CSV table of C-alpha atoms and ligand atoms in Angstrom, one decimal:
chain,number,residue,atom,x,y,z
A,30,UNK,CA,0.0,0.0,0.0
A,31,UNK,CA,1.2,3.5,-0.6
A,32,UNK,CA,3.6,4.5,2.2
A,33,UNK,CA,2.6,8.1,1.7
A,34,UNK,CA,-0.9,7.3,2.9
A,35,UNK,CA,0.2,5.0,5.8
A,36,UNK,CA,-2.1,6.2,8.7
A,37,UNK,CA,0.0,4.5,11.4
A,38,UNK,CA,3.0,6.4,12.8
A,39,UNK,CA,3.9,5.0,16.2
A,40,UNK,CA,5.7,7.6,18.4
A,41,UNK,CA,5.9,9.0,21.9
A,42,UNK,CA,2.8,11.1,22.4
A,43,UNK,CA,1.9,11.0,18.7
A,44,UNK,CA,-1.9,11.2,18.4
A,45,UNK,CA,-3.1,7.9,16.9
A,46,UNK,CA,-5.3,7.9,13.7
A,47,UNK,CA,-8.1,6.5,15.9
A,48,UNK,CA,-8.1,7.1,19.6
A,49,UNK,CA,-9.9,4.0,20.6
A,50,UNK,CA,-11.3,2.9,24.0
A,51,UNK,CA,-10.6,5.9,26.0
A,52,UNK,CA,-14.1,7.3,26.3
A,53,UNK,CA,-14.1,7.2,30.1
A,54,UNK,CA,-11.0,9.3,30.6
A,55,UNK,CA,-12.2,11.7,27.9
A,56,UNK,CA,-15.5,12.1,29.6
A,57,UNK,CA,-13.8,12.6,32.9
A,58,UNK,CA,-11.6,15.3,31.3
A,59,UNK,CA,-14.7,17.1,30.0
A,60,UNK,CA,-16.5,17.0,33.3
A,61,UNK,CA,-13.5,18.0,35.4
A,62,UNK,CA,-12.5,20.9,33.2
A,63,UNK,CA,-16.0,22.0,32.8
A,64,UNK,CA,-16.7,22.0,36.5
A,65,UNK,CA,-13.5,23.8,37.5
A,66,UNK,CA,-14.1,26.4,34.9
A,67,UNK,CA,-17.6,26.9,36.3
A,68,UNK,CA,-16.2,27.4,39.8
A,69,UNK,CA,-17.5,24.0,41.0
A,70,UNK,CA,-15.4,21.5,43.1
A,71,UNK,CA,-13.8,18.7,41.1
A,72,UNK,CA,-11.0,16.2,41.8
A,73,UNK,CA,-7.8,16.5,39.9
A,74,UNK,CA,-6.7,13.3,38.4
A,75,UNK,CA,-3.6,11.3,37.4
A,76,UNK,CA,-3.7,8.9,34.4
A,77,UNK,CA,-1.8,5.8,35.4
A,78,UNK,CA,-0.5,3.1,33.1
A,79,UNK,CA,2.4,1.1,31.7
A,80,UNK,CA,4.8,2.4,28.9
A,81,UNK,CA,3.2,3.0,25.6
A,82,UNK,CA,-0.4,2.7,26.6
A,83,UNK,CA,-1.3,6.3,25.6
A,84,UNK,CA,-0.9,8.4,28.7
A,85,UNK,CA,0.9,11.3,26.9
A,86,UNK,CA,-1.7,11.2,24.1
A,87,UNK,CA,-4.5,11.6,26.7
A,88,UNK,CA,-2.7,14.5,28.4
A,89,UNK,CA,-2.5,16.1,24.9
A,90,UNK,CA,-6.3,15.7,24.7
A,91,UNK,CA,-6.6,17.3,28.1
A,92,UNK,CA,-4.5,20.2,26.9
A,93,UNK,CA,-6.6,20.7,23.8
A,94,UNK,CA,-9.9,20.5,25.7
A,95,UNK,CA,-8.6,23.0,28.2
A,96,UNK,CA,-7.6,25.4,25.4
A,97,UNK,CA,-11.0,25.0,23.8
A,98,UNK,CA,-12.6,26.0,27.1
A,99,UNK,CA,-10.3,29.1,27.2
A,100,UNK,CA,-8.1,27.9,30.0
A,101,UNK,CA,-4.6,28.9,30.4
A,102,UNK,CA,-3.1,25.5,30.0
A,103,UNK,CA,0.5,24.5,30.5
A,104,UNK,CA,2.2,21.1,30.1
A,105,UNK,CA,5.5,19.9,31.7
A,106,UNK,CA,7.3,16.6,31.8
A,107,UNK,CA,8.9,15.7,35.1
A,108,UNK,CA,12.5,14.5,34.8
A,109,UNK,CA,14.7,12.3,36.9
A,110,UNK,CA,17.4,15.0,37.1
A,111,UNK,CA,15.5,18.2,37.0
A,112,UNK,CA,13.8,20.0,39.9
A,113,UNK,CA,10.0,20.4,39.6
A,114,UNK,CA,10.3,24.0,40.7
A,115,UNK,CA,12.7,24.8,37.9
A,116,UNK,CA,10.4,23.2,35.3
A,117,UNK,CA,7.3,25.0,36.6
A,118,UNK,CA,8.9,28.5,36.8
A,119,UNK,CA,8.9,29.4,33.1
A,120,UNK,CA,5.5,27.8,32.5
A,121,UNK,CA,3.8,29.7,35.4
A,122,UNK,CA,5.5,32.9,34.2
A,123,UNK,CA,3.9,32.2,30.8
A,124,UNK,CA,0.5,31.7,32.5
A,125,UNK,CA,0.7,34.8,34.5
A,126,UNK,CA,1.9,37.0,31.6
A,127,UNK,CA,-1.1,35.6,29.6
A,128,UNK,CA,-3.5,36.4,32.4
A,129,UNK,CA,-1.9,39.8,32.7
A,130,UNK,CA,-3.1,40.6,29.2
A,131,UNK,CA,-6.7,40.3,30.4
A,132,UNK,CA,-7.8,43.8,31.3
A,133,UNK,CA,-9.7,42.9,34.5
A,134,UNK,CA,-8.4,42.9,38.1
A,135,UNK,CA,-5.0,44.2,37.3
A,136,UNK,CA,-3.8,44.4,40.9
A,137,UNK,CA,-4.6,40.7,41.6
A,138,UNK,CA,-2.7,39.6,38.5
A,139,UNK,CA,0.2,41.8,39.4
A,140,UNK,CA,0.3,40.4,43.0
A,141,UNK,CA,0.6,36.9,41.5
A,142,UNK,CA,3.5,38.0,39.3
A,143,UNK,CA,5.3,39.4,42.4
A,144,UNK,CA,4.7,36.1,44.3
A,145,UNK,CA,6.2,34.2,41.3
A,146,UNK,CA,9.2,36.5,41.3
A,147,UNK,CA,9.7,35.8,45.1
A,148,UNK,CA,9.3,32.0,44.3
A,149,UNK,CA,12.0,32.4,41.7
A,150,UNK,CA,14.5,33.7,44.2
A,151,UNK,CA,13.9,30.7,46.4
A,152,UNK,CA,14.3,28.3,43.5
A,153,UNK,CA,17.6,30.0,42.5
A,154,UNK,CA,18.8,29.5,46.0
A,155,UNK,CA,18.0,25.8,46.1
A,156,UNK,CA,18.6,24.5,42.5
A,157,UNK,CA,21.1,27.1,41.3
A,158,UNK,CA,20.8,29.5,38.4
A,159,UNK,CA,17.6,29.3,36.4
A,160,UNK,CA,16.7,31.4,33.4
A,161,UNK,CA,14.0,33.7,34.6
A,162,UNK,CA,13.2,37.4,34.4
A,163,UNK,CA,10.2,39.4,35.3
A,164,UNK,CA,10.0,43.2,35.6
A,165,UNK,CA,8.2,43.3,38.9
A,166,UNK,CA,9.6,43.4,42.5
A,167,UNK,CA,9.4,40.1,44.3
A,168,UNK,CA,6.8,40.0,47.1
A,169,UNK,CA,9.3,39.1,49.8
A,170,UNK,CA,8.0,36.6,52.3
A,171,UNK,CA,5.5,34.9,49.8
A,172,UNK,CA,6.4,31.5,48.4
A,173,UNK,CA,10.1,32.1,49.0
A,174,UNK,CA,10.7,30.1,52.2
A,175,UNK,CA,12.7,27.6,50.3
A,176,UNK,CA,10.4,24.8,51.5
A,177,UNK,CA,8.6,23.6,48.4
A,178,UNK,CA,5.7,22.2,50.5
A,179,UNK,CA,5.0,25.7,51.8
A,180,UNK,CA,5.9,27.7,48.7
A,181,UNK,CA,4.1,25.7,45.9
A,182,UNK,CA,0.7,25.9,47.6
A,183,UNK,CA,1.3,29.6,48.2
A,184,UNK,CA,2.3,30.2,44.6
A,185,UNK,CA,-0.6,28.2,43.1
A,186,UNK,CA,-3.0,30.0,45.4
A,187,UNK,CA,-1.8,33.3,44.0
A,188,UNK,CA,-2.1,32.0,40.5
A,189,UNK,CA,-5.6,30.6,41.3
A,190,UNK,CA,-6.7,33.9,42.7
A,191,UNK,CA,-5.5,35.8,39.6
A,192,UNK,CA,-7.2,33.3,37.3
A,193,UNK,CA,-10.4,33.6,39.3
A,194,UNK,CA,-10.3,37.4,39.3
A,195,UNK,CA,-9.8,37.3,35.5
A,196,UNK,CA,-12.7,34.9,35.2
A,197,UNK,CA,-10.7,32.1,33.7
A,198,UNK,CA,-9.0,28.9,34.9
A,199,UNK,CA,-5.6,27.3,34.8
A,200,UNK,CA,-4.8,23.7,33.9
A,201,UNK,CA,-1.5,22.3,35.0
A,202,UNK,CA,-0.6,19.1,33.1
A,203,UNK,CA,2.3,17.1,34.4
A,204,UNK,CA,3.6,14.0,32.5
A,205,UNK,CA,6.0,11.3,33.8
A,206,UNK,CA,5.0,12.1,37.4
A,207,UNK,CA,6.8,9.0,38.7
A,208,UNK,CA,10.0,11.0,38.4
A,209,UNK,CA,9.0,13.5,41.1
A,210,UNK,CA,10.7,13.3,44.5
A,211,UNK,CA,8.5,12.6,47.5
A,212,UNK,CA,8.8,16.3,48.6
A,213,UNK,CA,7.8,17.5,45.1
A,214,UNK,CA,4.8,15.1,45.0
A,215,UNK,CA,3.8,16.1,48.5
A,216,UNK,CA,4.1,19.8,47.6
A,217,UNK,CA,1.8,19.2,44.6
A,218,UNK,CA,-0.7,17.3,46.7
A,219,UNK,CA,-0.8,20.1,49.2
A,220,UNK,CA,-1.2,22.7,46.5
A,221,UNK,CA,-4.1,20.7,45.0
A,222,UNK,CA,-5.6,20.5,48.5
A,223,UNK,CA,-5.4,24.2,48.9
A,224,UNK,CA,-7.0,24.8,45.5
A,225,UNK,CA,-9.9,22.6,46.6
A,226,UNK,CA,-10.3,24.2,50.0
A,227,UNK,CA,-10.3,27.7,48.5
A,228,UNK,CA,-12.3,26.7,45.5
A,229,UNK,CA,-9.8,28.2,43.1
A,230,UNK,CA,-10.0,27.4,39.4
A,231,UNK,CA,-6.7,25.5,39.0
A,232,UNK,CA,-6.8,21.9,37.9
A,233,UNK,CA,-4.0,19.5,38.0
A,234,UNK,CA,-3.9,16.6,35.5
A,235,UNK,CA,-1.0,14.2,35.7
A,236,UNK,CA,0.2,11.1,34.0
A,237,UNK,CA,2.8,8.4,34.8
A,238,UNK,CA,3.8,4.9,35.6
A,239,UNK,CA,2.0,2.8,38.3
A,240,UNK,CA,4.6,3.6,40.9
A,241,UNK,CA,2.9,6.9,41.2
A,242,UNK,CA,0.3,5.3,43.5
A,243,UNK,CA,2.9,4.3,46.0
A,244,UNK,CA,4.7,7.6,45.7
A,245,UNK,CA,1.6,9.6,46.3
A,246,UNK,CA,0.6,7.4,49.3
A,247,UNK,CA,4.1,7.8,50.9
A,248,UNK,CA,4.1,11.6,50.3
A,249,UNK,CA,0.7,12.3,51.9
A,250,UNK,CA,-1.7,9.9,53.5
A,251,UNK,CA,-4.7,11.8,52.2
A,252,UNK,CA,-3.4,11.8,48.6
A,253,UNK,CA,-5.8,8.9,47.8
A,254,UNK,CA,-8.9,11.0,48.5
A,255,UNK,CA,-7.6,14.1,46.8
A,256,UNK,CA,-6.9,12.6,43.3
A,257,UNK,CA,-8.6,10.1,41.1
A,258,UNK,CA,-6.3,7.7,39.3
A,259,UNK,CA,-7.9,6.5,36.1
A,260,UNK,CA,-6.1,3.5,34.8
A,261,UNK,CA,-5.2,3.0,31.2
A,262,UNK,CA,-3.9,-0.2,29.7
A,263,UNK,CA,-4.1,-2.5,26.8
A,264,UNK,CA,-7.2,-2.0,24.6
A,265,UNK,CA,-10.2,-4.3,24.9
A,266,UNK,CA,-10.6,-6.5,21.8
A,267,UNK,CA,-13.4,-4.4,20.3
A,268,UNK,CA,-11.4,-1.2,20.7
A,269,UNK,CA,-8.2,-2.8,19.4
A,270,UNK,CA,-10.1,-3.8,16.3
A,271,UNK,CA,-11.4,-0.3,15.8
A,272,UNK,CA,-7.9,1.3,16.4
A,273,UNK,CA,-6.5,-1.0,13.7
A,274,UNK,CA,-9.3,-1.4,11.1
A,275,UNK,CA,-10.8,2.1,11.0
A,276,UNK,CA,-7.7,4.0,9.9
A,277,UNK,CA,-7.1,1.4,7.1
A,278,UNK,CA,-10.7,1.7,5.9
A,279,UNK,CA,-10.7,5.5,6.1
A,280,UNK,CA,-8.0,5.3,3.4
A,281,UNK,CA,-10.2,3.1,1.2
A,282,UNK,CA,-8.2,-0.1,2.0
A,283,UNK,CA,-9.2,-3.2,4.0
A,284,UNK,CA,-7.9,-5.9,6.4
A,285,UNK,CA,-9.2,-9.4,6.7
A,286,UNK,CA,-10.7,-10.9,9.9
A,287,UNK,CA,-7.8,-13.4,10.2
A,288,UNK,CA,-5.3,-10.6,9.8
A,289,UNK,CA,-7.0,-8.5,12.5
A,290,UNK,CA,-7.0,-11.5,14.9
A,291,UNK,CA,-3.3,-12.1,14.3
A,292,UNK,CA,-2.4,-8.5,15.0
A,293,UNK,CA,-4.4,-8.5,18.2
A,294,UNK,CA,-2.8,-11.7,19.4
A,295,UNK,CA,0.7,-10.4,18.7
A,296,UNK,CA,0.1,-7.0,20.3
A,297,UNK,CA,-2.2,-8.1,23.1
A,298,UNK,CA,-4.0,-4.8,22.3
A,299,UNK,CA,-1.2,-2.5,23.6
A,300,UNK,CA,-1.5,0.8,21.8
A,301,UNK,CA,2.1,1.4,20.8
A,302,UNK,CA,2.4,-2.2,19.5
A,303,UNK,CA,-0.9,-1.8,17.6
A,304,UNK,CA,0.4,1.3,15.8
A,305,UNK,CA,3.7,-0.5,15.0
A,306,UNK,CA,2.0,-3.6,13.5
A,307,UNK,CA,-0.5,-1.4,11.7
A,308,UNK,CA,2.4,0.6,10.2
A,309,UNK,CA,4.3,-2.5,8.9
A,310,UNK,CA,1.2,-4.4,7.8
A,311,UNK,CA,0.4,-1.4,5.6
A,312,UNK,CA,3.9,-1.2,4.3
A,313,UNK,CA,4.3,-4.9,3.3
A,314,UNK,CA,0.9,-5.3,1.8
A,315,UNK,CA,1.0,-5.3,-2.1
A,316,UNK,CA,-2.8,-5.4,-2.6
A,317,UNK,CA,-5.6,-3.3,-1.2
A,318,UNK,CA,-6.5,-5.7,1.6
A,319,UNK,CA,-4.1,-6.8,4.4
A,320,UNK,CA,-4.1,-10.6,4.8
A,321,UNK,CA,-2.8,-13.1,7.3
A,322,UNK,CA,0.4,-13.6,5.2
A,323,UNK,CA,1.0,-9.8,5.3
A,324,UNK,CA,0.8,-9.8,9.1
A,325,UNK,CA,3.3,-12.6,9.3
A,326,UNK,CA,5.8,-10.7,7.2
A,327,UNK,CA,5.1,-7.5,9.1
A,328,UNK,CA,5.6,-9.2,12.4
A,329,UNK,CA,9.3,-9.7,11.7
A,330,UNK,CA,9.7,-6.1,10.8
A,331,UNK,CA,7.7,-4.9,13.7
A,332,UNK,CA,9.7,-6.8,16.2
A,333,UNK,CA,13.0,-5.6,14.7
A,334,UNK,CA,11.7,-2.1,14.9
A,335,UNK,CA,10.6,-2.4,18.5
A,336,UNK,CA,13.8,-4.0,19.5
A,337,UNK,CA,15.8,-1.2,18.0
A,338,UNK,CA,13.7,1.6,19.4
A,339,UNK,CA,10.9,1.2,22.0
A,340,UNK,CA,12.7,-1.5,24.0
A,341,UNK,CA,16.3,-0.6,23.2
A,342,UNK,CA,16.2,3.0,24.5
A,343,UNK,CA,15.1,1.6,27.9
A,344,UNK,CA,17.6,-1.2,27.9
A,345,UNK,CA,20.6,1.0,27.0
A,346,UNK,CA,20.1,3.2,30.1
A,347,UNK,CA,20.7,0.3,32.5
A,348,UNK,CA,23.8,-0.9,34.4
A,349,UNK,CA,25.0,-4.5,34.1
A,350,UNK,CA,23.6,-5.3,37.6
A,351,UNK,CA,20.2,-3.9,36.6
A,352,UNK,CA,20.2,-5.8,33.3
A,353,UNK,CA,21.0,-9.0,35.3
A,354,UNK,CA,18.1,-8.4,37.5
A,355,UNK,CA,15.7,-7.9,34.6
A,356,UNK,CA,17.1,-11.0,32.8
A,357,UNK,CA,16.3,-13.0,35.9
A,358,UNK,CA,12.8,-11.6,35.9
A,359,UNK,CA,12.4,-12.4,32.2
A,360,UNK,CA,13.5,-16.0,32.9
A,361,UNK,CA,10.6,-16.3,35.3
A,362,UNK,CA,8.1,-15.1,32.6
A,363,UNK,CA,6.0,-11.9,32.2
A,364,UNK,CA,5.4,-11.4,35.9
A,365,UNK,CA,4.7,-10.0,38.4
A,366,UNK,CA,7.4,-11.9,40.4
A,367,UNK,CA,8.1,-12.3,44.1
A,368,UNK,CA,11.4,-10.5,45.0
A,369,UNK,CA,12.5,-13.7,46.6
A,370,UNK,CA,12.0,-15.7,43.4
A,371,UNK,CA,14.0,-13.2,41.4
A,372,UNK,CA,16.9,-13.3,43.9
A,373,UNK,CA,16.8,-17.1,43.9
A,374,UNK,CA,16.9,-17.1,40.1
A,375,UNK,CA,20.0,-14.9,40.4
A,376,UNK,CA,21.4,-17.2,43.1
A,377,UNK,CA,21.6,-14.2,45.4
A,378,UNK,CA,20.1,-13.1,48.7
A,379,UNK,CA,17.1,-10.8,48.5
A,380,UNK,CA,18.8,-8.1,50.6
A,381,UNK,CA,21.9,-8.0,48.3
A,382,UNK,CA,19.8,-7.3,45.2
A,383,UNK,CA,17.4,-4.9,46.9
A,384,UNK,CA,19.4,-1.8,45.9
A,385,UNK,CA,19.3,-2.9,42.3
A,386,UNK,CA,15.5,-3.4,42.4
A,387,UNK,CA,15.1,0.1,43.9
A,388,UNK,CA,17.3,1.7,41.3
A,389,UNK,CA,15.2,0.0,38.6
A,390,UNK,CA,12.1,1.4,40.2
A,391,UNK,CA,13.6,4.9,40.2
A,392,UNK,CA,14.4,4.6,36.5
A,393,UNK,CA,10.8,3.6,35.9
A,394,UNK,CA,11.7,0.1,34.6
A,395,UNK,CA,9.8,-1.9,37.2
A,396,UNK,CA,7.2,-1.2,39.8
A,397,UNK,CA,5.7,-3.0,42.7
A,398,UNK,CA,2.0,-3.9,42.1
A,399,UNK,CA,1.7,-5.2,45.7
A,400,UNK,CA,4.1,-5.7,48.6
A,401,UNK,CA,7.1,-7.8,47.6
A,402,UNK,CA,6.1,-8.1,44.0
A,403,UNK,CA,8.0,-6.7,41.0
A,404,UNK,CA,6.6,-6.2,37.5
A,405,UNK,CA,7.9,-4.7,34.3
A,406,UNK,CA,6.6,-1.2,33.4
A,407,UNK,CA,7.2,-2.0,29.7
A,408,UNK,CA,4.7,-4.4,28.3
A,409,UNK,CA,6.3,-7.6,26.9
A,410,UNK,CA,9.7,-6.6,28.1
A,411,UNK,CA,10.4,-10.2,29.1
A,412,UNK,CA,10.1,-11.5,25.6
A,413,UNK,CA,12.4,-8.7,24.4
A,414,UNK,CA,15.0,-9.6,27.0
A,415,UNK,CA,15.0,-13.2,26.0
A,416,UNK,CA,15.3,-12.2,22.3
A,417,UNK,CA,18.4,-10.0,22.9
A,418,UNK,CA,20.1,-12.5,25.1
A,419,UNK,CA,19.6,-15.5,22.8
B,4,ATP,N1,-6.3,4.8,22.5
B,4,ATP,C1,-5.4,4.5,21.6
B,4,ATP,N2,-5.7,3.8,20.5
B,4,ATP,C2,-4.8,3.6,19.5
B,4,ATP,N3,-3.5,4.0,19.6
B,4,ATP,C3,-3.1,4.7,20.7
B,4,ATP,C4,-4.1,5.0,21.7
B,4,ATP,N4,-3.4,5.7,22.7
B,4,ATP,C5,-2.2,5.9,22.2
B,4,ATP,N5,-2.0,5.3,21.1
B,4,ATP,C6,-0.7,5.2,20.3
B,4,ATP,O1,0.2,4.5,21.2
B,4,ATP,C7,1.5,5.1,21.1
B,4,ATP,C8,2.0,5.5,22.5
B,4,ATP,O2,1.2,6.6,23.1
B,4,ATP,P1,1.8,7.5,24.2
B,4,ATP,O3,3.2,8.0,23.8
B,4,ATP,O4,0.8,8.5,24.6
B,4,ATP,O5,2.0,6.4,25.4
B,4,ATP,P2,2.5,6.7,26.9
B,4,ATP,O6,1.6,5.9,27.8
B,4,ATP,O7,2.7,8.1,27.1
B,4,ATP,O8,4.0,6.0,26.8
B,4,ATP,P3,5.3,6.2,27.7
B,4,ATP,O9,5.0,5.7,29.1
B,4,ATP,O10,6.4,5.5,27.1
B,4,ATP,O11,5.5,7.7,27.7
B,4,ATP,C9,1.4,6.3,20.2
B,4,ATP,O12,1.9,6.0,18.9
B,4,ATP,C10,-0.1,6.6,20.1
B,4,ATP,O13,-0.5,7.1,18.9
B,5,MG,MG1,4.3,9.3,27.6
């Protein structure tokens, strides 16, 4: 089929040709944003799921919805080696300068800018030089204590008041939240709590790997009540079919029932894999309908492609000890696995491999679905590991 028309282009955060099976989160987005905009209480939420299931795509949908409702929306991606405050600073500056353009309630907007300038001085003191300039005097004593759990709620309260006075709302969208430190997570939770208590129009929407649940729980015991954690995962069969067949049919082409079944079996309905198989099935097909034989040829290419990109980028970031731990997990199957079983597989004591397990968690490679269990955050990573080793 014509590669120019190939509807499938797997990529991090790339919107799929058909966003299938996510009606619930989309509905939740609409209701939450609508309520906050109308000044009604609503819970912030964090989309939780494994690698490649479509969290970033959903956050993109949240961003677009917020824009269409005339929110000031900003999106950041948490990072292992970057402070949350330093990431937020330029984005909140952008928000406040945008709010500043709204003629109403000048003094409230200006007050928020001064709080932000004060926050910036504290950020500079703790994380070093950050690029930031504002032509207002800092409001000394506001959001500049250097304690993020105090300063972030203060800062977002000032932002919320400005948004309210200007009759708009702010959406703060944070991807890869599992990389936040406990203090940062706690500061965000406290800020979200403050927004709810004061009924300010600021909504926080996050996304990240399943370790977020434990991180939030450790940071603040009331985190569970404050946020909703919609789960996203592999698509149900009917949705996977739609995600695959509809884009093909929209281009005037077709796919047989046997071919659809084979793709679903190979991908287990995981969105990134569906896009990858869709892409290669399209490319190898010489007629105007994808058949089982095409899927078989595409499978080889799809696996090579995943091994060289999706899986490989993750594998290359690991130390030898971390790789060994994952190989031992892979030998035991898809998981989750008991930590004791993994250690036994490595012929080591649980305590001696515990630091490796926790560094793998920090890197977002594994998580603990329940106490003492370890699971891969990347779907089908066990089969990849067995392929690269053999
Ligand atoms: N509902 C869906 N239906 C079909 N394809 C989807 C769906 N959601 C996402 N995809 C596709 O899956 C791929 C991965 O999406 P995305 O990057 O949003 O995942 P992610 O969960 O953020 O992954 P990571 O944890 O690696 O950041 C993209 O190519 C996207 O187009
Ligand atoms: Mg993502």
